[in-house]
Amino acid sequence: MTHHDHSHSNPHGHDHGHDHSHAPSVSAANERVVLTGFALTAGFMLVEVLGGVLSGSLALIADAGHMLTDAAALLLAWVGFRVGRRASDARRTFGFMRFEVLAGLVNAVTLFALVLWIVWEAVQRLRSPGEVLAGPMLVVAVVGLLVNCLVFWILHRGDQSHVNIRGATLHVLGDMLGSVAAIVAALVIHFTGWMPIDPILSVLVCLLILRSAWALLRNALDILMEAVPPDIDIAALQAHVRSAVPGVAGVDHVHVWSITSGRVLATLELTLAEDAEASEVVPAVKRALAERFAIGHATVEVVHMPQAQCALEQPRSDDAHGHGHGHGHEHEHEHEHEHEHEHEHDHAEPHPQGVAREQGRAE
């Protein structure tokens, strides 16, 4: 799409400033990385399934199931990159960048589903242990570890700031641990003949996977919920803008969120010091946000009087229930009515001495 500077200043000081290219910068190298990883993972997954069935090893079958989710994660990442490159249009002004986050969310959910399946199968194996052929299991597990190491290295050559590449890397890391567990189980079975080691190590690997799955899920949900990025503090941002940019008297109604990994946006209102020029202050604020907080897109509005409350914030409980002014007026009206009734009572039954005193004052 054509890049253009959208910076302008209107009478209200509302400025979008800077390059408005919202399309993600996804390189062809990233696409090649995930596509190569997908081909290797999906190819060996079939070998591992066959090896797990022939040897009777749950650890191999679990690792094959994990490689299936690895392949799905890599495929989703590749599709996310391809779709995310589509330019923005009149309806989707940020393009399709959020597709990456949705794919990352799917990756996390599949990890949780995989863990549940492995734990279920492990419980069944512990109740009814089956025969496991240690020789074929060991060969397949070693080759699987080598393939996973190769895919892990390939993915690390990609951009780790992208949620999907990071998610796929976590998948492969868990798969490497699964291969190690399968190797250990094969060695134990070969030298001792103790079959329960196979499902036990599978469950231990699941505990390691859960930590990575939770981190990935939380990251995806934070972006979808437009939470403030974890490395940005709103109070620190406000203080930095006030101290670093001359002419700024106040910073209010700050909202910071991410469209996708590494693409941070912000909106805020400025009140200017006396004699400060919006045309100079606003660009300086944008530079400060970009340099200090890596906020590449900021919408800044200059106001003469900050609003009492932002429309995006929840109303306070006292306002919601009509406290404050409402009750105050009710009490005042009640007292006024009481005084009115007292005066009406006085007029209805005037005391003779009171009437005389009032007449004397009038004279």
Short mmCIF file of C-alpha atoms in Angstrom, two decimals:
data_model
loop_
_atom_site.label_atom_id
_atom_site.label_comp_id
_atom_site.label_asym_id
_atom_site.label_seq_id
_atom_site.Cartn_x
_atom_site.Cartn_y
_atom_site.Cartn_z
CA MET A 1 0.00 0.00 0.00
CA THR A 2 1.16 3.59 -0.50
CA HIS A 3 2.76 5.09 2.56
CA HIS A 4 1.88 8.63 3.41
CA ASP A 5 2.27 10.97 6.32
CA HIS A 6 -1.07 11.47 7.96
CA SER A 7 0.13 14.12 10.33
CA HIS A 8 -2.10 17.11 10.60
CA SER A 9 -3.29 19.59 13.15
CA ASN A 10 -6.81 20.86 13.27
CA PRO A 11 -8.23 23.64 15.41
CA HIS A 12 -8.81 21.16 18.23
CA GLY A 13 -5.25 19.92 18.18
CA HIS A 14 -6.23 16.38 17.20
CA ASP A 15 -3.28 14.73 15.51
CA HIS A 16 -2.64 11.22 14.29
CA GLY A 17 0.87 12.06 13.15
CA HIS A 18 3.40 9.62 11.44
CA ASP A 19 3.24 6.93 8.86
CA HIS A 20 -0.13 5.22 8.77
CA SER A 21 0.99 1.96 7.26
CA HIS A 22 -0.78 -0.52 9.53
CA ALA A 23 0.15 -3.61 7.50
CA PRO A 24 2.54 -5.88 9.40
CA SER A 25 6.12 -6.14 8.27
CA VAL A 26 6.26 -9.91 7.77
CA SER A 27 9.37 -10.97 5.91
CA ALA A 28 9.60 -13.80 3.42
CA ALA A 29 12.28 -15.30 5.69
CA ASN A 30 9.70 -15.77 8.46
CA GLU A 31 7.41 -17.56 6.04
CA ARG A 32 10.20 -19.87 4.87
CA VAL A 33 11.14 -20.63 8.48
CA VAL A 34 7.69 -21.78 9.53
CA LEU A 35 7.03 -23.60 6.27
CA THR A 36 10.29 -25.56 6.54
CA GLY A 37 9.55 -26.37 10.16
CA PHE A 38 6.07 -27.56 9.20
CA ALA A 39 7.41 -29.90 6.50
CA LEU A 40 9.98 -31.49 8.83
CA THR A 41 7.58 -31.82 11.76
CA ALA A 42 4.66 -33.22 9.81
CA GLY A 43 6.92 -35.66 7.96
CA PHE A 44 8.50 -37.16 11.07
CA MET A 45 5.18 -37.17 12.92
CA LEU A 46 4.03 -40.01 10.67
CA VAL A 47 7.21 -41.94 11.42
CA GLU A 48 6.73 -41.47 15.16
CA VAL A 49 3.10 -42.57 15.05
CA LEU A 50 4.15 -45.75 13.30
CA GLY A 51 6.99 -46.30 15.79
CA GLY A 52 4.71 -45.73 18.75
CA VAL A 53 2.12 -48.20 17.51
CA LEU A 54 4.72 -50.88 16.70
CA SER A 55 6.60 -50.51 19.99
CA GLY A 56 3.53 -49.97 22.17
CA SER A 57 5.06 -46.83 23.75
CA LEU A 58 2.74 -44.15 25.11
CA ALA A 59 5.66 -41.73 25.29
CA LEU A 60 6.19 -42.04 21.54
CA ILE A 61 2.50 -41.77 20.77
CA ALA A 62 2.24 -38.73 23.06
CA ASP A 63 5.26 -37.20 21.36
CA ALA A 64 3.67 -37.90 17.97
CA GLY A 65 0.50 -36.17 19.18
CA HIS A 66 2.59 -33.23 20.25
CA MET A 67 4.26 -33.16 16.86
CA LEU A 68 0.81 -33.07 15.32
CA THR A 69 0.04 -29.91 17.27
CA ASP A 70 3.49 -28.60 16.32
CA ALA A 71 2.63 -29.08 12.67
CA ALA A 72 -0.74 -27.39 13.18
CA ALA A 73 0.92 -24.50 15.02
CA LEU A 74 3.45 -24.00 12.24
CA LEU A 75 0.77 -24.21 9.58
CA LEU A 76 -1.37 -21.66 11.43
CA ALA A 77 1.65 -19.39 11.78
CA TRP A 78 2.33 -19.60 8.04
CA VAL A 79 -1.30 -18.93 7.20
CA GLY A 80 -1.26 -16.06 9.71
CA PHE A 81 1.73 -14.50 7.97
CA ARG A 82 0.18 -14.91 4.52
CA VAL A 83 -3.17 -13.47 5.56
CA GLY A 84 -1.54 -10.78 7.71
CA ARG A 85 0.27 -9.39 4.67
CA ARG A 86 -3.00 -8.40 3.08
CA ALA A 87 -3.32 -4.63 2.93
CA SER A 88 -5.82 -2.72 5.02
CA ASP A 89 -9.05 -1.58 3.46
CA ALA A 90 -11.91 0.78 4.29
CA ARG A 91 -13.47 -1.79 6.62
CA ARG A 92 -10.36 -3.35 8.16
CA THR A 93 -8.14 -0.32 8.71
CA PHE A 94 -5.50 -2.38 10.52
CA GLY A 95 -5.50 -5.15 7.94
CA PHE A 96 -5.44 -8.73 9.21
CA MET A 97 -2.73 -8.47 11.87
CA ARG A 98 -5.02 -9.87 14.58
CA PHE A 99 -5.18 -13.17 12.69
CA GLU A 100 -1.75 -13.97 14.12
CA VAL A 101 -3.10 -13.55 17.65
CA LEU A 102 -6.09 -15.76 16.93
CA ALA A 103 -3.78 -18.45 15.59
CA GLY A 104 -1.64 -18.14 18.72
CA LEU A 105 -4.75 -18.62 20.85
CA VAL A 106 -5.58 -21.81 18.94
CA ASN A 107 -2.02 -23.04 19.53
CA ALA A 108 -2.37 -22.57 23.28
CA VAL A 109 -5.73 -24.33 23.40
CA THR A 110 -4.36 -27.31 21.49
CA LEU A 111 -1.53 -27.60 24.00
CA PHE A 112 -4.02 -27.84 26.86
CA ALA A 113 -6.07 -30.41 24.95
CA LEU A 114 -2.93 -32.46 24.27
CA VAL A 115 -1.98 -32.45 27.95
CA LEU A 116 -5.42 -33.70 28.97
CA TRP A 117 -5.24 -36.52 26.43
CA ILE A 118 -1.76 -37.63 27.52
CA VAL A 119 -2.72 -37.62 31.21
CA TRP A 120 -5.83 -39.69 30.46
CA GLU A 121 -3.84 -42.23 28.49
CA ALA A 122 -1.16 -42.37 31.18
CA VAL A 123 -3.72 -43.18 33.86
CA GLN A 124 -5.07 -46.00 31.72
CA ARG A 125 -1.55 -47.37 31.16
CA LEU A 126 -0.79 -47.26 34.88
CA ARG A 127 -3.92 -49.26 35.60
CA SER A 128 -3.18 -51.81 32.89
CA PRO A 129 0.52 -51.73 31.92
CA GLY A 130 1.27 -53.04 28.44
CA GLU A 131 4.38 -54.47 26.82
CA VAL A 132 6.75 -51.88 25.35
CA LEU A 133 9.51 -52.75 22.85
CA ALA A 134 12.50 -50.74 24.08
CA GLY A 135 14.66 -51.16 20.95
CA PRO A 136 12.39 -49.61 18.30
CA MET A 137 11.22 -47.04 20.84
CA LEU A 138 14.78 -45.86 21.48
CA VAL A 139 15.65 -45.55 17.79
CA VAL A 140 12.56 -43.52 16.96
CA ALA A 141 12.96 -41.31 20.05
CA VAL A 142 16.59 -40.46 19.19
CA VAL A 143 15.75 -39.59 15.58
CA GLY A 144 12.78 -37.55 16.83
CA LEU A 145 15.03 -35.58 19.16
CA LEU A 146 17.39 -34.78 16.28
CA VAL A 147 14.50 -33.61 14.08
CA ASN A 148 13.09 -31.46 16.88
CA CYS A 149 16.49 -29.88 17.51
CA LEU A 150 16.76 -29.05 13.81
CA VAL A 151 13.27 -27.47 13.74
CA PHE A 152 14.00 -25.55 16.96
CA TRP A 153 17.17 -24.13 15.41
CA ILE A 154 15.32 -23.16 12.23
CA LEU A 155 12.58 -21.39 14.17
CA HIS A 156 15.12 -19.44 16.21
CA ARG A 157 16.32 -17.93 12.96
CA GLY A 158 12.88 -16.33 12.61
CA ASP A 159 11.49 -13.30 14.37
CA GLN A 160 10.81 -14.32 17.97
CA SER A 161 8.72 -11.17 18.59
CA HIS A 162 5.87 -12.71 16.59
CA VAL A 163 3.40 -14.54 18.79
CA ASN A 164 3.04 -17.44 16.35
CA ILE A 165 6.75 -18.10 15.85
CA ARG A 166 7.20 -17.93 19.61
CA GLY A 167 4.23 -20.25 20.07
CA ALA A 168 5.56 -22.73 17.53
CA THR A 169 8.97 -22.60 19.23
CA LEU A 170 7.34 -23.44 22.55
CA HIS A 171 5.57 -26.36 20.89
CA VAL A 172 8.87 -27.71 19.54
CA LEU A 173 10.61 -27.17 22.89
CA GLY A 174 7.95 -29.27 24.58
CA ASP A 175 8.36 -31.85 21.84
CA MET A 176 12.11 -32.00 22.47
CA LEU A 177 11.41 -32.73 26.12
CA GLY A 178 8.97 -35.40 25.01
CA SER A 179 11.70 -37.04 22.92
CA VAL A 180 14.10 -36.94 25.84
CA ALA A 181 11.45 -38.55 28.06
CA ALA A 182 10.92 -41.27 25.45
CA ILE A 183 14.65 -41.95 25.31
CA VAL A 184 14.89 -42.22 29.11
CA ALA A 185 11.83 -44.48 29.23
CA ALA A 186 13.30 -46.75 26.53
CA LEU A 187 16.59 -47.06 28.40
CA VAL A 188 14.86 -47.82 31.71
CA ILE A 189 12.63 -50.45 30.10
CA HIS A 190 15.61 -51.99 28.29
CA PHE A 191 17.76 -52.34 31.42
CA THR A 192 15.10 -52.93 34.11
CA GLY A 193 11.92 -53.99 32.33
CA TRP A 194 9.86 -51.53 34.45
CA MET A 195 6.96 -50.59 32.16
CA PRO A 196 5.27 -47.84 34.28
CA ILE A 197 8.18 -45.48 33.52
CA ASP A 198 6.66 -44.85 30.08
CA PRO A 199 3.36 -43.23 31.24
CA ILE A 200 5.02 -41.60 34.26
CA LEU A 201 7.52 -39.66 32.15
CA SER A 202 4.73 -38.70 29.77
CA VAL A 203 2.89 -37.00 32.65
CA LEU A 204 6.04 -35.20 33.79
CA VAL A 205 6.50 -33.78 30.31
CA CYS A 206 2.89 -32.55 30.44
CA LEU A 207 3.66 -30.49 33.53
CA LEU A 208 6.45 -28.73 31.64
CA ILE A 209 4.20 -28.11 28.65
CA LEU A 210 1.49 -26.55 30.84
CA ARG A 211 3.72 -23.67 31.87
CA SER A 212 4.50 -22.75 28.28
CA ALA A 213 0.88 -23.18 27.24
CA TRP A 214 -0.33 -20.86 29.99
CA ALA A 215 2.18 -18.14 29.06
CA LEU A 216 1.15 -18.33 25.41
CA LEU A 217 -2.56 -18.27 26.26
CA ARG A 218 -2.18 -15.29 28.58
CA ASN A 219 -0.20 -13.35 25.97
CA ALA A 220 -2.82 -13.97 23.28
CA LEU A 221 -5.71 -13.07 25.60
CA ASP A 222 -3.99 -9.88 26.74
CA ILE A 223 -3.66 -8.73 23.14
CA LEU A 224 -7.25 -9.66 22.31
CA MET A 225 -8.50 -7.85 25.43
CA GLU A 226 -6.32 -4.85 24.44
CA ALA A 227 -4.52 -4.86 27.78
CA VAL A 228 -1.59 -2.54 28.40
CA PRO A 229 1.64 -4.27 27.28
CA PRO A 230 3.50 -5.65 30.31
CA ASP A 231 6.56 -3.46 29.74
CA ILE A 232 4.58 -0.19 29.81
CA ASP A 233 3.38 1.59 32.94
CA ILE A 234 0.73 4.25 32.37
CA ALA A 235 1.78 6.42 35.32
CA ALA A 236 5.42 6.31 34.21
CA LEU A 237 4.36 7.20 30.67
CA GLN A 238 2.43 10.24 31.87
CA ALA A 239 5.29 11.39 34.07
CA HIS A 240 7.81 10.94 31.25
CA VAL A 241 5.77 12.98 28.78
CA ARG A 242 5.27 15.80 31.28
CA SER A 243 8.97 15.94 32.17
CA ALA A 244 10.53 15.24 28.77
CA VAL A 245 8.39 17.45 26.54
CA PRO A 246 8.37 21.20 27.19
CA GLY A 247 4.95 22.82 27.00
CA VAL A 248 2.97 19.85 28.37
CA ALA A 249 0.88 20.80 31.40
CA GLY A 250 -1.13 17.58 31.73
CA VAL A 251 -1.56 14.11 30.23
CA ASP A 252 -4.97 12.50 30.65
CA HIS A 253 -7.13 9.62 29.39
CA VAL A 254 -4.18 7.48 28.27
CA HIS A 255 -4.99 4.18 26.54
CA VAL A 256 -2.21 1.83 25.38
CA TRP A 257 -2.72 -1.54 23.67
CA SER A 258 -1.29 -3.89 21.06
CA ILE A 259 -2.80 -4.77 17.71
CA THR A 260 -0.46 -7.75 17.47
CA SER A 261 2.96 -8.67 18.84
CA GLY A 262 5.32 -5.73 18.68
CA ARG A 263 2.75 -3.25 17.28
CA VAL A 264 1.81 -0.91 20.17
CA LEU A 265 -0.70 1.93 19.84
CA ALA A 266 -1.75 4.71 22.19
CA THR A 267 -4.30 7.50 22.50
CA LEU A 268 -4.08 10.37 24.98
CA GLU A 269 -5.18 13.93 25.70
CA LEU A 270 -2.81 16.82 26.34
CA THR A 271 -3.34 20.09 28.11
CA LEU A 272 -0.71 22.64 27.11
CA ALA A 273 1.14 25.19 29.17
CA GLU A 274 0.46 28.83 28.51
CA ASP A 275 1.95 30.07 25.22
CA ALA A 276 2.81 26.50 24.11
CA GLU A 277 2.19 25.65 20.46
CA ALA A 278 0.35 22.42 19.62
CA SER A 279 2.19 22.14 16.29
CA GLU A 280 5.47 21.80 18.22
CA VAL A 281 4.37 19.90 21.31
CA VAL A 282 2.39 17.12 19.61
CA PRO A 283 5.24 15.86 17.37
CA ALA A 284 7.59 16.02 20.36
CA VAL A 285 5.19 13.86 22.40
CA LYS A 286 5.02 11.30 19.61
CA ARG A 287 8.80 11.13 19.43
CA ALA A 288 9.04 10.68 23.20
CA LEU A 289 6.52 7.83 23.10
CA ALA A 290 8.33 6.12 20.23
CA GLU A 291 11.82 6.45 21.72
CA ARG A 292 11.01 5.62 25.35
CA PHE A 293 8.11 3.15 25.05
CA ALA A 294 8.37 1.88 21.43
CA ILE A 295 4.86 3.14 20.66
CA GLY A 296 4.84 3.40 16.90
CA HIS A 297 1.35 4.83 16.49
CA ALA A 298 -0.04 7.50 18.81
CA THR A 299 -3.18 9.58 18.47
CA VAL A 300 -2.81 12.80 20.47
CA GLU A 301 -5.56 15.32 21.10
CA VAL A 302 -4.92 18.75 22.60
CA VAL A 303 -7.75 19.94 24.82
CA HIS A 304 -8.30 23.17 26.71
CA MET A 305 -10.23 21.53 29.54
CA PRO A 306 -9.84 17.78 30.28
CA GLN A 307 -13.04 15.83 30.60
CA ALA A 308 -14.00 14.86 34.14
CA GLN A 309 -14.26 11.22 33.11
CA CYS A 310 -13.30 9.25 30.00
CA ALA A 311 -16.17 7.66 28.09
CA LEU A 312 -14.27 4.33 28.08
CA GLU A 313 -14.00 4.23 31.87
CA GLN A 314 -16.63 2.71 34.15
CA PRO A 315 -18.79 5.26 35.98
CA ARG A 316 -18.08 5.60 39.67
CA SER A 317 -20.46 3.88 42.04
CA ASP A 318 -21.58 7.13 43.64
CA ASP A 319 -22.46 8.58 40.23
CA ALA A 320 -24.20 5.40 39.13
CA HIS A 321 -26.47 5.41 42.16
CA GLY A 322 -27.13 9.12 42.08
CA HIS A 323 -25.08 9.93 45.16
CA GLY A 324 -23.45 13.27 45.72
CA HIS A 325 -25.52 15.91 44.00
CA GLY A 326 -28.71 13.93 43.87
CA HIS A 327 -28.95 13.17 47.56
CA GLY A 328 -27.71 16.60 48.48
CA HIS A 329 -30.53 18.23 46.54
CA GLU A 330 -33.07 15.88 48.03
CA HIS A 331 -31.99 16.75 51.56
CA GLU A 332 -31.97 20.45 50.75
CA HIS A 333 -35.45 20.23 49.30
CA GLU A 334 -36.65 18.32 52.33
CA HIS A 335 -35.30 21.01 54.65
CA GLU A 336 -36.81 23.73 52.48
CA HIS A 337 -40.18 22.02 52.61
CA GLU A 338 -39.90 21.73 56.39
CA HIS A 339 -39.16 25.45 56.68
CA GLU A 340 -42.01 26.22 54.31
CA HIS A 341 -44.39 24.18 56.47
CA GLU A 342 -43.14 26.00 59.56
CA HIS A 343 -43.74 29.37 57.93
CA GLU A 344 -47.14 28.25 56.72
CA HIS A 345 -47.96 27.18 60.26
CA ASP A 346 -46.80 30.56 61.57
CA HIS A 347 -48.98 32.40 59.06
CA ALA A 348 -51.94 30.21 59.73
CA GLU A 349 -51.88 30.90 63.51
CA PRO A 350 -50.24 34.33 64.10
CA HIS A 351 -49.47 35.23 67.70
CA PRO A 352 -50.81 38.64 68.75
CA GLN A 353 -47.50 39.74 70.27
CA GLY A 354 -45.66 38.61 67.17
CA VAL A 355 -48.00 40.65 64.98
CA ALA A 356 -47.41 43.72 67.13
CA ARG A 357 -43.64 43.30 66.96
CA GLU A 358 -43.77 42.93 63.15
CA GLN A 359 -45.89 46.07 62.86
CA GLY A 360 -43.39 47.95 65.07
CA ARG A 361 -40.51 46.92 62.86
CA ALA A 362 -42.40 48.02 59.80
CA GLU A 363 -42.99 51.45 61.28
#
